[in-house]
Amino acid sequence: MKSFRLKSALVVLFLSLAVISCNNDDDEVETPNPVAKAAFVTEVKGPATGKVNDELSYEVTFVVDNACGEFDKISEVTLGTVKGLQIEAKYPSEVCTQQVPAPKKTTYKFKSVAKGTFDIKFRKSETEFITTKVVID
């Protein structure tokens, strides 16, 4: 009789351990990280003149690879020895079913603390920039 109780207790303990160890700990859904790529600029619109310490706004039009691409940030880039800016677009890592991209727009803010003529350069291809001149007085 003692043997039966001991065996029953061991079976219950074993089954309890099996149920607890099969708990699904994968409750967090993994969200894929978006992929960032450079997007080429097609047009820059904005003022040609401004005042010292005034913030100027430029509308920058760029093209993404597919319709799922969205603006991420503006970063600095160097092509050869020339420094400029580039648009970075982010793409979801899943396959995009919307294949026809429309040009996207973002705003670039420029502010100078000194007088002079400045070139605002945005990357328009692997080897070229679109240059917009602004005179600050």
XYZ file of C-alpha atoms in Angstrom:
137
model
C 0.000 0.000 0.000
C 2.865 2.362 0.812
C 4.414 1.474 -2.527
C 1.195 2.426 -4.347
C 1.012 5.821 -2.580
C 4.656 6.535 -3.322
C 4.208 5.607 -6.982
C 1.025 7.718 -7.199
C 2.790 10.697 -5.641
C 5.709 10.330 -8.059
C 3.349 10.109 -11.064
C 1.463 13.243 -9.950
C 4.780 15.068 -9.379
C 6.080 13.989 -12.790
C 2.877 15.069 -14.574
C 2.892 18.433 -12.772
C 6.484 19.018 -13.782
C 5.702 18.121 -17.408
C 2.749 20.526 -17.555
C 4.762 23.395 -16.036
C 7.769 22.870 -18.304
C 5.582 22.979 -21.442
C 4.489 26.542 -20.745
C 4.731 28.718 -23.843
C 7.225 31.496 -23.037
C 7.082 32.932 -26.575
C 4.349 35.442 -25.766
C 6.304 38.349 -27.290
C 5.643 38.821 -30.961
C 8.847 39.655 -32.768
C 8.496 42.791 -34.828
C 10.890 42.859 -37.744
C 13.352 45.719 -37.911
C 12.809 48.058 -40.836
C 15.525 48.245 -43.462
C 17.013 51.706 -44.120
C 18.299 52.742 -47.551
C 19.281 56.002 -49.218
C 16.562 57.584 -51.357
C 17.462 59.885 -54.218
C 16.183 63.460 -54.301
C 14.442 64.740 -57.429
C 13.644 68.322 -56.403
C 14.380 70.919 -53.711
C 12.104 73.979 -53.390
C 12.652 76.886 -51.053
C 13.786 80.483 -50.650
C 16.939 81.770 -52.355
C 17.586 84.425 -49.706
C 17.276 84.742 -45.966
C 18.408 86.629 -42.880
C 20.957 85.672 -40.239
C 19.402 83.438 -37.525
C 16.158 82.979 -39.506
C 15.052 79.415 -40.118
C 14.359 78.634 -43.777
C 12.229 75.677 -44.883
C 12.932 73.658 -48.020
C 10.529 71.097 -49.483
C 12.549 68.068 -50.585
C 10.977 65.566 -53.010
C 12.481 62.078 -53.120
C 11.755 58.691 -54.669
C 11.562 55.427 -52.701
C 12.113 51.910 -54.091
C 8.525 50.770 -53.482
C 5.297 52.212 -52.138
C 5.999 50.859 -48.631
C 9.049 53.126 -48.207
C 8.710 56.033 -45.773
C 10.944 58.953 -44.747
C 13.335 58.056 -41.926
C 15.897 60.856 -41.567
C 18.282 63.271 -43.263
C 21.940 62.378 -42.859
C 25.294 63.652 -44.067
C 27.075 61.921 -46.948
C 30.346 62.389 -48.844
C 30.668 61.655 -52.561
C 34.347 61.771 -53.418
C 35.470 64.917 -51.604
C 32.117 66.730 -51.754
C 29.944 66.739 -48.628
C 26.182 66.972 -48.742
C 22.943 65.549 -47.382
C 20.926 62.473 -48.232
C 17.437 61.244 -47.467
C 17.195 57.865 -45.762
C 14.005 55.886 -46.225
C 12.898 52.930 -44.134
C 11.223 49.850 -45.541
C 9.402 47.139 -43.591
C 11.310 43.888 -43.837
C 8.253 42.027 -45.096
C 7.501 41.900 -48.801
C 5.696 44.994 -50.042
C 2.628 44.285 -52.140
C 2.292 47.919 -53.248
C 4.903 48.155 -55.989
C 4.198 51.550 -57.609
C 5.933 54.236 -55.535
C 4.800 57.842 -55.587
C 7.296 60.639 -54.902
C 7.472 61.510 -51.206
C 8.152 64.891 -49.613
C 9.809 66.074 -46.446
C 10.921 69.424 -45.048
C 14.524 70.426 -44.448
C 15.202 73.342 -42.080
C 18.255 75.570 -42.663
C 19.528 78.266 -40.290
C 22.748 80.261 -40.553
C 24.434 82.372 -37.862
C 26.651 84.132 -40.429
C 26.194 86.096 -43.654
C 27.240 84.536 -46.937
C 26.256 82.284 -49.828
C 25.591 78.657 -48.914
C 25.068 75.557 -51.029
C 22.493 73.076 -49.803
C 23.337 69.782 -51.519
C 21.102 66.711 -51.603
C 22.132 63.415 -53.135
C 20.284 62.806 -56.413
C 22.209 59.720 -57.635
C 25.158 57.526 -56.737
C 27.564 60.215 -57.977
C 25.691 63.560 -58.024
C 24.041 66.182 -55.833
C 21.193 68.616 -56.465
C 22.513 72.002 -55.322
C 20.372 74.872 -54.076
C 22.080 78.207 -53.367
C 20.894 80.465 -50.560
C 22.202 83.961 -49.816
C 22.079 84.997 -46.165
C 22.372 88.717 -45.386
